[in-house]
Amino acid sequence: MADIAPPASTPLRVRNLTRRFGRNTVLHGLELDLAPGSFTALLGRSGSGKSTLLRTLAGLDPAPAEAVLDLPRPVSVVFQEPRLLPWKKVWQNVALGLGGGDARGRAARALEEVGLGRHLEAWPATLSGGEAQRAALARALVREPRLLLLDEPFAALDALTRIRMHSLVLDLWRHHGPTTLIVTHDVDEAVLLADRVLVLDGGRIAADLTVDLPRPRRHADPGFATLRRRLLGELGVDLQEAA
Amino acid sequence: MPDTQAAVAPRALTEKTLRVPTEKLPRVVIPARLRRFLSPLALVLLWQAASMAGLISPRTLAAPSTVLASAWELVLSGELPSHLLVSLGRVLVGLGIGLSAGVALALIAGLSKRGEEVVDAPMQMLRTLPFLALVPLFILWFGIGETPKIALVALGAAFPVYLTLFAGIRGVEPKLVEAAQVFGLDRRGLVRHVILPGALPSALVGLRYALGSAWLSLVIAEQINATAGIGFLINDAREFLRTDVIVVGLLVYALLGLGADALVRLAERRALAWRPTLVKG
């Protein structure tokens, strides 16, 4: 798949995004710019509006008329749960809604890329949690998205599977080069994966940090610990407590 | 499991208590499947013995042997096959109408909010009526020919399918619908790939209920001045105190019901091969 040159992409630009649920303002005139092909992590406490932002970008929640949303397209999403249709075989799930010819061949190649080449004909119910989430990744990638949204995609996986998924996601991102935004509550995951980490608080971007560490990144790196401490501070976690 | 139990038990747990009897009894191992039929068979034999001993009068209940002989005669004379065809015809036509109506109404109510407003309230009200109580009204409306019989079967089949398909459509996991939307499925694609397959397990349960209900409706309907059909065979036999023929008719009803249920279960196994309970490894 390395032979597919990422097509020229537009930057992501969000202006004046306000979302209210009743009297509760979740996003407050939010502004966001993401460079084409960048990998950004969005951190925030629960209820900080990070999921609302991602759902709005994915087109699942309506954007208010006064908001500006310039997004690279097509957009693909990987949810926290795999959300595979249990009545369709794995390859059919990946090929779901795929326009153009040879849907099966493209689905098969995407599944091979995530290491599920032998599970094309399997029912989703027979997959492990990690395998199902890899199938969900294949389903997102087969559409060759220019914007890839990941909504806490590894939160439900065990620690070992999560480590493997991290390197898989980085590989796929390098090969395909979509602008990638991962929503997570895991500071380590954010620093490990992303080039830029945003902290959402009170409906606004409260912190914007560049992660300037060489890959592959290690927890033992002193820069890693510094960033981690700063981010935890932004999230309101007492450092002495956290350590 | 029971086979091995029978073979292993004497040496294992039950050594002391069972040693004496197991040594004396010949070891006949009956497969578990057949063992289920032992007690019904014993009951039939008991019934036969009681009949032969004169404990059960043929006017009360004919002996199993008489029932079998009468069944054979009825088959040979062509009487049973012709009545069976009439009954089957009523059920098939009634089911065809009832299932179509139930599915159509469930799709209207399940797939659109306005459809639900229009369709669901009257359906929920009507379903509380015991539909068999409509027989007098049906006779007034449709006379005593084939129409009220078919209408009753159709009515009996329509409600279970409507209720389960409607509930199935509404019960489809919203997260799956959302994911399919993200991946570009339009309304038609959603219905075809997500909503209908998701509602299918529930609808198939409804189909089994509908078949059961259709047979019940047929039995009642065939009491209405029938001149052919299994129900007529039974009523006619009553006039002549032929309990053997009545039992034959009852057996045919039972076998038809069993057969229909087996068909739906087969369909379920094929259509729902993806379900975790049916998926192997």
Short mmCIF file of C-alpha atoms in Angstrom, two decimals:
data_model
loop_
_atom_site.label_atom_id
_atom_site.label_comp_id
_atom_site.label_asym_id
_atom_site.label_seq_id
_atom_site.Cartn_x
_atom_site.Cartn_y
_atom_site.Cartn_z
CA MET A 1 0.00 0.00 0.00
CA ALA A 2 3.06 2.26 0.24
CA ASP A 3 2.74 2.92 -3.47
CA ILE A 4 -0.38 5.03 -2.92
CA ALA A 5 0.84 8.60 -2.80
CA PRO A 6 -1.27 10.61 -0.36
CA PRO A 7 -3.23 13.12 -2.45
CA ALA A 8 -2.75 16.78 -1.70
CA SER A 9 -4.93 17.66 1.24
CA THR A 10 -6.48 20.76 2.68
CA PRO A 11 -5.87 21.83 6.26
CA LEU A 12 -8.63 21.40 8.81
CA ARG A 13 -10.10 24.67 9.95
CA VAL A 14 -12.81 25.13 12.58
CA ARG A 15 -14.08 28.55 13.67
CA ASN A 16 -16.72 29.71 16.05
CA LEU A 17 -18.02 26.27 17.00
CA THR A 18 -20.45 26.49 19.88
CA ARG A 19 -22.54 23.56 21.04
CA ARG A 20 -25.11 23.74 23.80
CA PHE A 21 -27.15 20.97 25.35
CA GLY A 22 -29.92 22.71 27.23
CA ARG A 23 -28.26 25.28 29.51
CA ASN A 24 -24.96 23.46 29.34
CA THR A 25 -22.42 24.93 26.91
CA VAL A 26 -20.13 22.11 25.82
CA LEU A 27 -18.11 23.84 23.12
CA HIS A 28 -17.57 27.56 23.43
CA GLY A 29 -16.61 29.36 20.21
CA LEU A 30 -13.99 26.72 19.56
CA GLU A 31 -11.23 27.34 17.03
CA LEU A 32 -9.04 24.56 15.67
CA ASP A 33 -6.43 24.29 12.92
CA LEU A 34 -4.77 21.04 11.93
CA ALA A 35 -2.02 20.85 9.32
CA PRO A 36 -2.51 18.34 6.49
CA GLY A 37 -1.16 14.94 7.43
CA SER A 38 -0.52 15.87 11.05
CA PHE A 39 -1.21 13.56 14.00
CA THR A 40 -2.93 15.35 16.86
CA ALA A 41 -4.23 14.07 20.16
CA LEU A 42 -7.13 15.69 21.96
CA LEU A 43 -7.10 15.28 25.72
CA GLY A 44 -9.74 16.32 28.17
CA ARG A 45 -11.54 15.31 31.29
CA SER A 46 -14.83 13.51 30.83
CA GLY A 47 -17.48 16.06 29.97
CA SER A 48 -14.91 18.42 28.50
CA GLY A 49 -16.62 18.25 25.11
CA LYS A 50 -13.96 16.22 23.31
CA SER A 51 -16.41 13.61 22.10
CA THR A 52 -18.85 16.31 21.03
CA LEU A 53 -16.11 17.94 18.98
CA LEU A 54 -15.20 14.66 17.32
CA ARG A 55 -18.84 13.83 16.59
CA THR A 56 -19.35 17.24 15.04
CA LEU A 57 -16.29 16.78 12.83
CA ALA A 58 -17.57 13.34 11.83
CA GLY A 59 -20.91 14.84 10.84
CA LEU A 60 -22.77 12.81 13.46
CA ASP A 61 -23.87 15.88 15.40
CA PRO A 62 -25.18 18.89 13.50
CA ALA A 63 -22.93 21.93 13.35
CA PRO A 64 -24.61 25.26 14.09
CA ALA A 65 -25.08 27.54 11.08
CA GLU A 66 -22.69 30.23 12.31
CA ALA A 67 -19.81 27.75 12.70
CA VAL A 68 -17.14 27.36 10.02
CA LEU A 69 -16.06 23.78 9.33
CA ASP A 70 -13.48 23.30 6.58
CA LEU A 71 -12.54 19.63 6.64
CA PRO A 72 -10.32 17.47 4.48
CA ARG A 73 -12.53 14.81 2.92
CA PRO A 74 -13.34 11.97 2.93
CA VAL A 75 -13.66 11.55 6.71
CA SER A 76 -13.39 8.16 8.44
CA VAL A 77 -14.02 7.31 12.06
CA VAL A 78 -12.87 4.55 14.37
CA PHE A 79 -15.11 4.40 17.42
CA GLN A 80 -14.39 3.14 20.89
CA GLU A 81 -16.30 -0.04 20.06
CA PRO A 82 -15.60 -1.76 16.73
CA ARG A 83 -19.25 -1.33 15.63
CA LEU A 84 -19.02 -4.11 13.05
CA LEU A 85 -22.30 -5.38 11.67
CA PRO A 86 -22.53 -8.86 13.20
CA TRP A 87 -24.51 -10.22 10.23
CA LYS A 88 -21.87 -9.34 7.67
CA LYS A 89 -18.58 -11.15 7.25
CA VAL A 90 -15.45 -9.22 8.11
CA TRP A 91 -14.64 -8.29 4.51
CA GLN A 92 -18.24 -7.21 3.89
CA ASN A 93 -18.04 -4.93 6.90
CA VAL A 94 -14.90 -3.33 5.51
CA ALA A 95 -16.48 -3.00 2.07
CA LEU A 96 -19.73 -1.56 3.43
CA GLY A 97 -20.87 1.42 1.41
CA LEU A 98 -17.71 1.35 -0.68
CA GLY A 99 -18.22 2.91 -4.10
CA GLY A 100 -16.28 1.95 -7.19
CA GLY A 101 -15.20 -1.45 -8.47
CA ASP A 102 -13.59 -4.43 -6.79
CA ALA A 103 -14.87 -3.66 -3.30
CA ARG A 104 -13.85 -7.11 -2.14
CA GLY A 105 -10.30 -6.80 -3.42
CA ARG A 106 -9.85 -3.41 -1.78
CA ALA A 107 -11.35 -4.69 1.48
CA ALA A 108 -9.03 -7.71 1.35
CA ARG A 109 -5.96 -5.51 0.87
CA ALA A 110 -6.98 -3.23 3.75
CA LEU A 111 -7.52 -6.26 5.99
CA GLU A 112 -4.15 -7.67 5.02
CA GLU A 113 -2.57 -4.37 5.96
CA VAL A 114 -3.95 -4.61 9.49
CA GLY A 115 -2.94 -8.28 9.74
CA LEU A 116 -6.39 -9.81 9.27
CA GLY A 117 -5.79 -11.27 5.83
CA ARG A 118 -6.84 -14.69 7.02
CA HIS A 119 -10.12 -13.54 8.53
CA LEU A 120 -11.91 -12.21 5.44
CA GLU A 121 -14.72 -14.73 5.69
CA ALA A 122 -15.01 -14.73 9.49
CA TRP A 123 -18.09 -13.52 11.35
CA PRO A 124 -17.34 -10.53 13.60
CA ALA A 125 -18.56 -12.48 16.63
CA THR A 126 -15.59 -14.82 16.27
CA LEU A 127 -12.98 -12.04 16.45
CA SER A 128 -11.16 -11.00 19.62
CA GLY A 129 -11.49 -7.41 20.82
CA GLY A 130 -8.19 -6.43 19.26
CA GLU A 131 -8.97 -8.14 15.97
CA ALA A 132 -12.38 -6.48 15.78
CA GLN A 133 -10.80 -3.07 16.36
CA ARG A 134 -8.23 -3.80 13.64
CA ALA A 135 -11.10 -4.64 11.29
CA ALA A 136 -12.64 -1.29 12.23
CA LEU A 137 -9.31 0.38 11.34
CA ALA A 138 -9.32 -1.42 7.98
CA ARG A 139 -12.89 -0.23 7.39
CA ALA A 140 -11.79 3.35 8.06
CA LEU A 141 -8.66 3.13 5.89
CA VAL A 142 -10.16 1.42 2.86
CA ARG A 143 -11.95 4.70 2.10
CA GLU A 144 -8.56 6.44 1.87
CA PRO A 145 -9.63 9.17 4.26
CA ARG A 146 -7.92 12.55 4.33
CA LEU A 147 -9.24 13.04 7.85
CA LEU A 148 -9.09 10.10 10.27
CA LEU A 149 -10.94 10.54 13.55
CA LEU A 150 -10.21 8.09 16.36
CA ASP A 151 -12.60 8.22 19.31
CA GLU A 152 -10.81 6.54 22.23
CA PRO A 153 -10.26 3.54 19.96
CA PHE A 154 -8.04 1.58 22.33
CA ALA A 155 -9.77 2.29 25.64
CA ALA A 156 -11.48 -1.10 25.77
CA LEU A 157 -8.41 -3.16 24.86
CA ASP A 158 -5.98 -4.90 27.19
CA ALA A 159 -2.57 -3.32 27.74
CA LEU A 160 -0.61 -5.67 25.46
CA THR A 161 -3.08 -5.39 22.59
CA ARG A 162 -3.04 -1.61 23.02
CA ILE A 163 0.75 -1.50 22.55
CA ARG A 164 0.45 -3.44 19.29
CA MET A 165 -2.39 -1.22 18.12
CA HIS A 166 -0.32 1.90 18.79
CA SER A 167 2.44 0.82 16.45
CA LEU A 168 -0.10 -0.36 13.87
CA VAL A 169 -1.83 3.01 13.87
CA LEU A 170 1.48 4.82 13.49
CA ASP A 171 2.47 2.56 10.57
CA LEU A 172 -0.84 3.14 8.83
CA TRP A 173 -0.64 6.88 9.42
CA ARG A 174 2.86 6.99 7.90
CA HIS A 175 1.79 5.01 4.84
CA HIS A 176 -1.47 6.80 4.13
CA GLY A 177 -0.83 10.21 5.63
CA PRO A 178 -4.33 11.28 6.63
CA THR A 179 -4.76 14.22 8.98
CA THR A 180 -5.37 12.28 12.19
CA LEU A 181 -7.13 13.35 15.35
CA ILE A 182 -7.30 10.94 18.27
CA VAL A 183 -9.52 11.64 21.24
CA THR A 184 -8.17 10.00 24.37
CA HIS A 185 -8.08 10.39 28.14
CA ASP A 186 -4.72 8.63 28.32
CA VAL A 187 -1.86 11.15 28.55
CA ASP A 188 0.78 8.50 27.77
CA GLU A 189 -1.08 7.43 24.65
CA ALA A 190 -1.30 11.05 23.49
CA VAL A 191 2.43 11.70 23.95
CA LEU A 192 3.34 8.34 22.44
CA LEU A 193 1.38 8.83 19.24
CA ALA A 194 0.81 12.47 18.42
CA ASP A 195 2.97 15.33 17.19
CA ARG A 196 0.72 17.81 18.88
CA VAL A 197 -1.44 17.47 21.97
CA LEU A 198 -4.45 19.67 22.64
CA VAL A 199 -6.21 19.89 25.98
CA LEU A 200 -9.87 20.76 25.86
CA ASP A 201 -11.29 22.48 28.91
CA GLY A 202 -14.43 24.52 29.38
CA GLY A 203 -15.34 24.17 25.72
CA ARG A 204 -12.09 25.77 24.53
CA ILE A 205 -8.60 24.60 23.64
CA ALA A 206 -6.87 25.25 26.96
CA ALA A 207 -3.41 24.00 26.02
CA ASP A 208 -1.61 23.30 22.77
CA LEU A 209 1.71 21.43 23.06
CA THR A 210 4.06 20.26 20.35
CA VAL A 211 5.57 16.83 20.94
CA ASP A 212 9.07 17.13 19.57
CA LEU A 213 10.38 13.70 20.49
CA PRO A 214 11.99 11.27 18.04
CA ARG A 215 10.06 8.12 17.19
CA PRO A 216 9.81 5.42 18.36
CA ARG A 217 9.09 7.15 21.63
CA ARG A 218 9.84 5.63 24.99
CA HIS A 219 8.43 6.34 28.39
CA ALA A 220 11.97 6.46 29.75
CA ASP A 221 12.83 9.50 27.61
CA PRO A 222 13.27 12.54 29.90
CA GLY A 223 11.33 14.69 27.42
CA PHE A 224 8.45 12.25 27.68
CA ALA A 225 8.23 12.67 31.43
CA THR A 226 8.32 16.46 31.16
CA LEU A 227 5.50 16.56 28.65
CA ARG A 228 3.50 14.07 30.63
CA ARG A 229 3.83 16.18 33.78
CA ARG A 230 2.77 19.34 31.96
CA LEU A 231 -0.24 17.69 30.41
CA LEU A 232 -1.33 16.14 33.68
CA GLY A 233 -1.03 19.59 35.21
CA GLU A 234 -3.28 21.01 32.50
CA LEU A 235 -5.79 18.27 33.26
CA GLY A 236 -5.75 19.28 36.91
CA VAL A 237 -3.98 16.21 38.25
CA ASP A 238 -1.70 17.00 41.19
CA LEU A 239 1.80 15.92 40.24
CA GLN A 240 2.72 14.61 43.67
CA GLU A 241 -0.46 12.58 43.67
CA ALA A 242 0.12 11.26 40.19
CA ALA A 243 3.68 10.23 40.92
CA MET B 1 -22.82 -37.31 28.24
CA PRO B 2 -25.37 -39.76 29.57
CA ASP B 3 -23.77 -42.59 27.57
CA THR B 4 -20.42 -42.18 29.21
CA GLN B 5 -22.12 -41.71 32.51
CA ALA B 6 -23.82 -45.06 32.14
CA ALA B 7 -20.53 -46.72 31.29
CA VAL B 8 -18.40 -44.98 33.90
CA ALA B 9 -20.80 -44.64 36.79
CA PRO B 10 -20.46 -48.13 38.26
CA ARG B 11 -16.72 -47.77 38.80
CA ALA B 12 -16.72 -44.14 39.84
CA LEU B 13 -18.90 -42.37 42.39
CA THR B 14 -21.58 -44.95 42.78
CA GLU B 15 -19.38 -47.98 43.29
CA LYS B 16 -20.89 -48.99 46.59
CA THR B 17 -24.52 -48.25 45.99
CA LEU B 18 -24.74 -49.54 42.46
CA ARG B 19 -22.41 -52.48 42.38
CA VAL B 20 -24.96 -55.18 42.94
CA PRO B 21 -27.61 -54.08 40.42
CA THR B 22 -25.14 -53.23 37.64
CA GLU B 23 -23.50 -56.59 37.85
CA LYS B 24 -26.78 -58.35 37.42
CA LEU B 25 -28.37 -56.18 34.73
CA PRO B 26 -27.32 -56.65 31.10
CA ARG B 27 -25.61 -53.52 29.87
CA VAL B 28 -27.95 -52.03 27.33
CA VAL B 29 -26.84 -48.53 26.46
CA ILE B 30 -29.63 -46.46 24.94
CA PRO B 31 -28.58 -43.32 23.09
CA ALA B 32 -29.69 -40.14 24.85
CA ARG B 33 -31.79 -39.04 21.89
CA LEU B 34 -33.86 -42.21 21.96
CA ARG B 35 -34.19 -42.11 25.72
CA ARG B 36 -36.33 -38.98 25.41
CA PHE B 37 -38.92 -41.03 23.55
CA LEU B 38 -39.10 -43.80 26.15
CA SER B 39 -41.68 -42.23 28.44
CA PRO B 40 -44.07 -41.11 25.65
CA LEU B 41 -43.79 -44.62 24.22
CA ALA B 42 -44.57 -46.09 27.62
CA LEU B 43 -47.67 -43.87 27.85
CA VAL B 44 -48.90 -45.04 24.45
CA LEU B 45 -48.33 -48.67 25.44
CA LEU B 46 -50.22 -48.06 28.69
CA TRP B 47 -53.06 -46.50 26.71
CA GLN B 48 -53.07 -49.50 24.36
CA ALA B 49 -53.08 -51.94 27.27
CA ALA B 50 -55.91 -50.09 29.02
CA SER B 51 -57.96 -50.10 25.82
CA MET B 52 -57.38 -53.81 25.28
CA ALA B 53 -58.28 -54.53 28.89
CA GLY B 54 -61.54 -52.70 28.37
CA LEU B 55 -60.68 -49.93 30.84
CA ILE B 56 -61.09 -47.23 28.14
CA SER B 57 -64.22 -47.50 26.05
CA PRO B 58 -63.72 -46.85 22.31
CA ARG B 59 -66.47 -44.22 22.64
CA THR B 60 -64.26 -42.30 25.05
CA LEU B 61 -60.95 -42.84 23.27
CA ALA B 62 -60.02 -45.34 20.59
CA ALA B 63 -56.99 -47.57 21.10
CA PRO B 64 -53.71 -46.44 19.48
CA SER B 65 -53.81 -49.48 17.23
CA THR B 66 -57.30 -48.52 16.03
CA VAL B 67 -56.17 -44.94 15.47
CA LEU B 68 -53.23 -46.12 13.36
CA ALA B 69 -55.43 -48.48 11.35
CA SER B 70 -58.00 -45.73 10.72
CA ALA B 71 -55.26 -43.31 9.72
CA TRP B 72 -53.96 -45.83 7.22
CA GLU B 73 -57.46 -46.40 5.83
CA LEU B 74 -58.08 -42.66 5.55
CA VAL B 75 -54.82 -42.26 3.67
CA LEU B 76 -55.55 -45.14 1.32
CA SER B 77 -59.09 -43.95 0.58
CA GLY B 78 -57.69 -40.54 -0.33
CA GLU B 79 -59.97 -38.90 2.24
CA LEU B 80 -57.19 -37.67 4.52
CA PRO B 81 -54.98 -36.30 1.71
CA SER B 82 -57.88 -34.35 0.17
CA HIS B 83 -58.93 -32.84 3.53
CA LEU B 84 -55.32 -32.10 4.31
CA LEU B 85 -54.91 -30.24 1.04
CA VAL B 86 -57.96 -28.10 1.79
CA SER B 87 -56.63 -27.23 5.26
CA LEU B 88 -53.13 -26.56 3.94
CA GLY B 89 -54.58 -24.33 1.25
CA ARG B 90 -56.47 -22.26 3.84
CA VAL B 91 -53.38 -21.88 5.98
CA LEU B 92 -51.11 -20.97 3.08
CA VAL B 93 -53.47 -18.35 1.66
CA GLY B 94 -54.25 -16.97 5.11
CA LEU B 95 -50.56 -16.90 6.06
CA GLY B 96 -49.67 -15.25 2.77
CA ILE B 97 -52.16 -12.46 3.37
CA GLY B 98 -51.47 -12.14 7.10
CA LEU B 99 -47.68 -12.16 6.83
CA SER B 100 -47.69 -9.68 3.95
CA ALA B 101 -49.96 -7.32 5.85
CA GLY B 102 -47.99 -7.69 9.08
CA VAL B 103 -44.65 -7.09 7.36
CA ALA B 104 -45.96 -4.14 5.35
CA LEU B 105 -47.50 -2.44 8.37
CA ALA B 106 -44.38 -3.08 10.49
CA LEU B 107 -42.18 -1.54 7.80
CA ILE B 108 -44.42 1.53 7.59
CA ALA B 109 -44.54 1.94 11.36
CA GLY B 110 -40.93 0.98 11.97
CA LEU B 111 -39.22 3.05 9.31
CA SER B 112 -41.01 6.37 9.65
CA LYS B 113 -42.18 8.45 12.54
CA ARG B 114 -45.39 9.43 10.78
CA GLY B 115 -46.03 5.83 9.84
CA GLU B 116 -45.73 4.90 13.50
CA GLU B 117 -48.22 7.57 14.49
CA VAL B 118 -50.75 6.35 11.94
CA VAL B 119 -50.27 2.60 12.15
CA ASP B 120 -49.02 1.65 15.58
CA ALA B 121 -51.80 2.96 17.81
CA PRO B 122 -54.64 1.10 16.06
CA MET B 123 -52.50 -2.04 15.80
CA GLN B 124 -51.72 -1.97 19.52
CA MET B 125 -55.40 -1.49 20.30
CA LEU B 126 -56.58 -4.23 17.98
CA ARG B 127 -54.02 -6.65 19.26
CA THR B 128 -55.58 -6.55 22.71
CA LEU B 129 -58.75 -8.04 21.22
CA PRO B 130 -58.78 -11.82 21.46
CA PHE B 131 -59.06 -12.25 17.71
CA LEU B 132 -60.87 -15.56 17.98
CA ALA B 133 -63.74 -13.64 19.55
CA LEU B 134 -64.21 -11.98 16.16
CA VAL B 135 -65.63 -15.18 14.66
CA PRO B 136 -69.30 -14.10 15.01
CA LEU B 137 -68.54 -10.78 13.37
CA PHE B 138 -66.58 -12.49 10.59
CA ILE B 139 -69.49 -14.81 9.88
CA LEU B 140 -71.78 -11.78 9.56
CA TRP B 141 -69.31 -10.01 7.29
CA PHE B 142 -67.97 -12.85 5.19
CA GLY B 143 -70.67 -15.54 5.45
CA ILE B 144 -69.75 -19.13 6.16
CA GLY B 145 -67.65 -19.97 3.09
CA GLU B 146 -63.89 -19.94 2.75
CA THR B 147 -63.49 -16.19 3.30
CA PRO B 148 -64.00 -16.02 7.08
CA LYS B 149 -61.70 -19.01 7.56
CA ILE B 150 -58.88 -17.46 5.56
CA ALA B 151 -59.50 -14.07 7.18
CA LEU B 152 -59.19 -15.58 10.64
CA VAL B 153 -55.91 -17.30 9.77
CA ALA B 154 -54.61 -14.07 8.22
CA LEU B 155 -55.55 -12.09 11.30
CA GLY B 156 -53.91 -14.62 13.59
CA ALA B 157 -50.67 -14.45 11.62
CA ALA B 158 -50.50 -10.69 11.05
CA PHE B 159 -50.18 -9.48 14.64
CA PRO B 160 -47.21 -11.54 15.87
CA VAL B 161 -45.21 -10.62 12.77
CA TYR B 162 -46.18 -6.96 13.04
CA LEU B 163 -45.25 -6.71 16.70
CA THR B 164 -41.92 -8.51 16.49
CA LEU B 165 -40.74 -6.91 13.26
CA PHE B 166 -41.69 -3.44 14.51
CA ALA B 167 -39.91 -4.05 17.82
CA GLY B 168 -36.94 -5.53 15.93
CA ILE B 169 -36.61 -2.49 13.69
CA ARG B 170 -36.79 -0.14 16.64
CA GLY B 171 -34.38 -2.28 18.62
CA VAL B 172 -31.52 -2.09 16.11
CA GLU B 173 -28.40 -0.81 17.87
CA PRO B 174 -28.24 2.97 17.15
CA LYS B 175 -24.43 2.85 17.26
CA LEU B 176 -24.40 0.49 14.29
CA VAL B 177 -26.72 2.78 12.35
CA GLU B 178 -24.46 5.71 13.17
CA ALA B 179 -21.34 3.87 12.03
CA ALA B 180 -23.00 2.85 8.77
CA GLN B 181 -23.99 6.48 8.19
CA VAL B 182 -20.40 7.61 8.68
CA PHE B 183 -19.34 5.11 6.06
CA GLY B 184 -21.64 6.56 3.49
CA LEU B 185 -24.77 4.43 3.53
CA ASP B 186 -27.87 6.31 2.43
CA ARG B 187 -31.36 5.68 3.76
CA ARG B 188 -31.97 2.72 1.45
CA GLY B 189 -28.58 1.20 2.21
CA LEU B 190 -29.22 1.58 5.93
CA VAL B 191 -32.55 -0.21 5.69
CA ARG B 192 -31.10 -2.97 3.56
CA HIS B 193 -27.76 -3.58 5.24
CA VAL B 194 -28.37 -2.56 8.84
CA ILE B 195 -32.00 -2.21 9.91
CA LEU B 196 -33.64 -5.22 8.27
CA PRO B 197 -30.84 -7.72 9.05
CA GLY B 198 -30.80 -6.38 12.60
CA ALA B 199 -34.54 -6.88 12.94
CA LEU B 200 -34.49 -10.36 11.43
CA PRO B 201 -33.90 -12.42 14.61
CA SER B 202 -36.88 -10.79 16.27
CA ALA B 203 -39.01 -11.14 13.14
CA LEU B 204 -38.25 -14.85 12.89
CA VAL B 205 -39.45 -15.36 16.45
CA GLY B 206 -42.59 -13.55 15.33
CA LEU B 207 -42.88 -15.88 12.37
CA ARG B 208 -42.87 -18.90 14.67
CA TYR B 209 -45.60 -17.32 16.78
CA ALA B 210 -47.50 -16.45 13.62
CA LEU B 211 -47.42 -20.05 12.42
CA GLY B 212 -48.64 -21.31 15.78
CA SER B 213 -51.36 -18.71 15.78
CA ALA B 214 -52.32 -19.58 12.20
CA TRP B 215 -52.82 -23.25 13.08
CA LEU B 216 -54.93 -22.30 16.08
CA SER B 217 -57.01 -20.00 13.89
CA LEU B 218 -57.44 -22.81 11.38
CA VAL B 219 -58.76 -25.17 14.04
CA ILE B 220 -61.31 -22.60 15.17
CA ALA B 221 -62.16 -21.53 11.62
CA GLU B 222 -62.80 -25.09 10.52
CA GLN B 223 -65.50 -25.40 13.17
CA ILE B 224 -67.50 -22.87 11.15
CA ASN B 225 -69.73 -24.93 8.90
CA ALA B 226 -66.88 -26.56 7.00
CA THR B 227 -67.54 -29.16 4.33
CA ALA B 228 -63.93 -30.09 3.86
CA GLY B 229 -60.66 -29.90 5.74
CA ILE B 230 -59.20 -31.57 8.80
CA GLY B 231 -61.64 -29.71 11.04
CA PHE B 232 -64.55 -31.05 9.03
CA LEU B 233 -63.09 -34.55 9.31
CA ILE B 234 -63.04 -34.18 13.10
CA ASN B 235 -66.54 -32.71 13.38
CA ASP B 236 -67.95 -35.30 11.04
CA ALA B 237 -66.33 -38.08 13.07
CA ARG B 238 -67.93 -36.66 16.21
CA GLU B 239 -71.37 -37.24 14.71
CA PHE B 240 -70.56 -40.91 14.38
CA LEU B 241 -68.69 -41.23 17.70
CA ARG B 242 -65.53 -42.13 15.75
CA THR B 243 -62.96 -41.19 18.41
CA ASP B 244 -60.29 -42.91 16.29
CA VAL B 245 -60.83 -40.47 13.41
CA ILE B 246 -60.92 -37.53 15.82
CA VAL B 247 -57.52 -38.56 17.18
CA VAL B 248 -56.20 -38.94 13.63
CA GLY B 249 -57.30 -35.36 12.92
CA LEU B 250 -55.67 -34.10 16.11
CA LEU B 251 -52.44 -35.91 15.19
CA VAL B 252 -52.46 -34.30 11.76
CA TYR B 253 -52.86 -30.84 13.32
CA ALA B 254 -49.99 -31.59 15.69
CA LEU B 255 -47.72 -32.86 12.92
CA LEU B 256 -48.46 -29.84 10.73
CA GLY B 257 -47.60 -27.52 13.62
CA LEU B 258 -44.38 -29.39 14.32
CA GLY B 259 -43.43 -29.39 10.66
CA ALA B 260 -43.99 -25.66 10.32
CA ASP B 261 -41.94 -24.96 13.42
CA ALA B 262 -39.11 -27.14 12.14
CA LEU B 263 -39.12 -25.23 8.85
CA VAL B 264 -38.76 -21.88 10.60
CA ARG B 265 -36.01 -23.23 12.81
CA LEU B 266 -34.16 -24.42 9.72
CA ALA B 267 -34.59 -20.97 8.18
CA GLU B 268 -33.30 -19.42 11.40
CA ARG B 269 -30.22 -21.57 11.40
CA ARG B 270 -29.43 -20.51 7.84
CA ALA B 271 -30.32 -16.83 8.09
CA LEU B 272 -28.80 -16.26 11.52
CA ALA B 273 -25.56 -18.18 11.06
CA TRP B 274 -23.70 -15.11 12.31
CA ARG B 275 -25.14 -15.18 15.81
CA PRO B 276 -22.55 -15.83 18.54
CA THR B 277 -24.60 -18.72 19.94
CA LEU B 278 -24.62 -20.43 16.55
CA VAL B 279 -21.10 -19.50 15.48
CA LYS B 280 -18.60 -22.23 16.21
CA GLY B 281 -15.04 -21.28 17.03
#
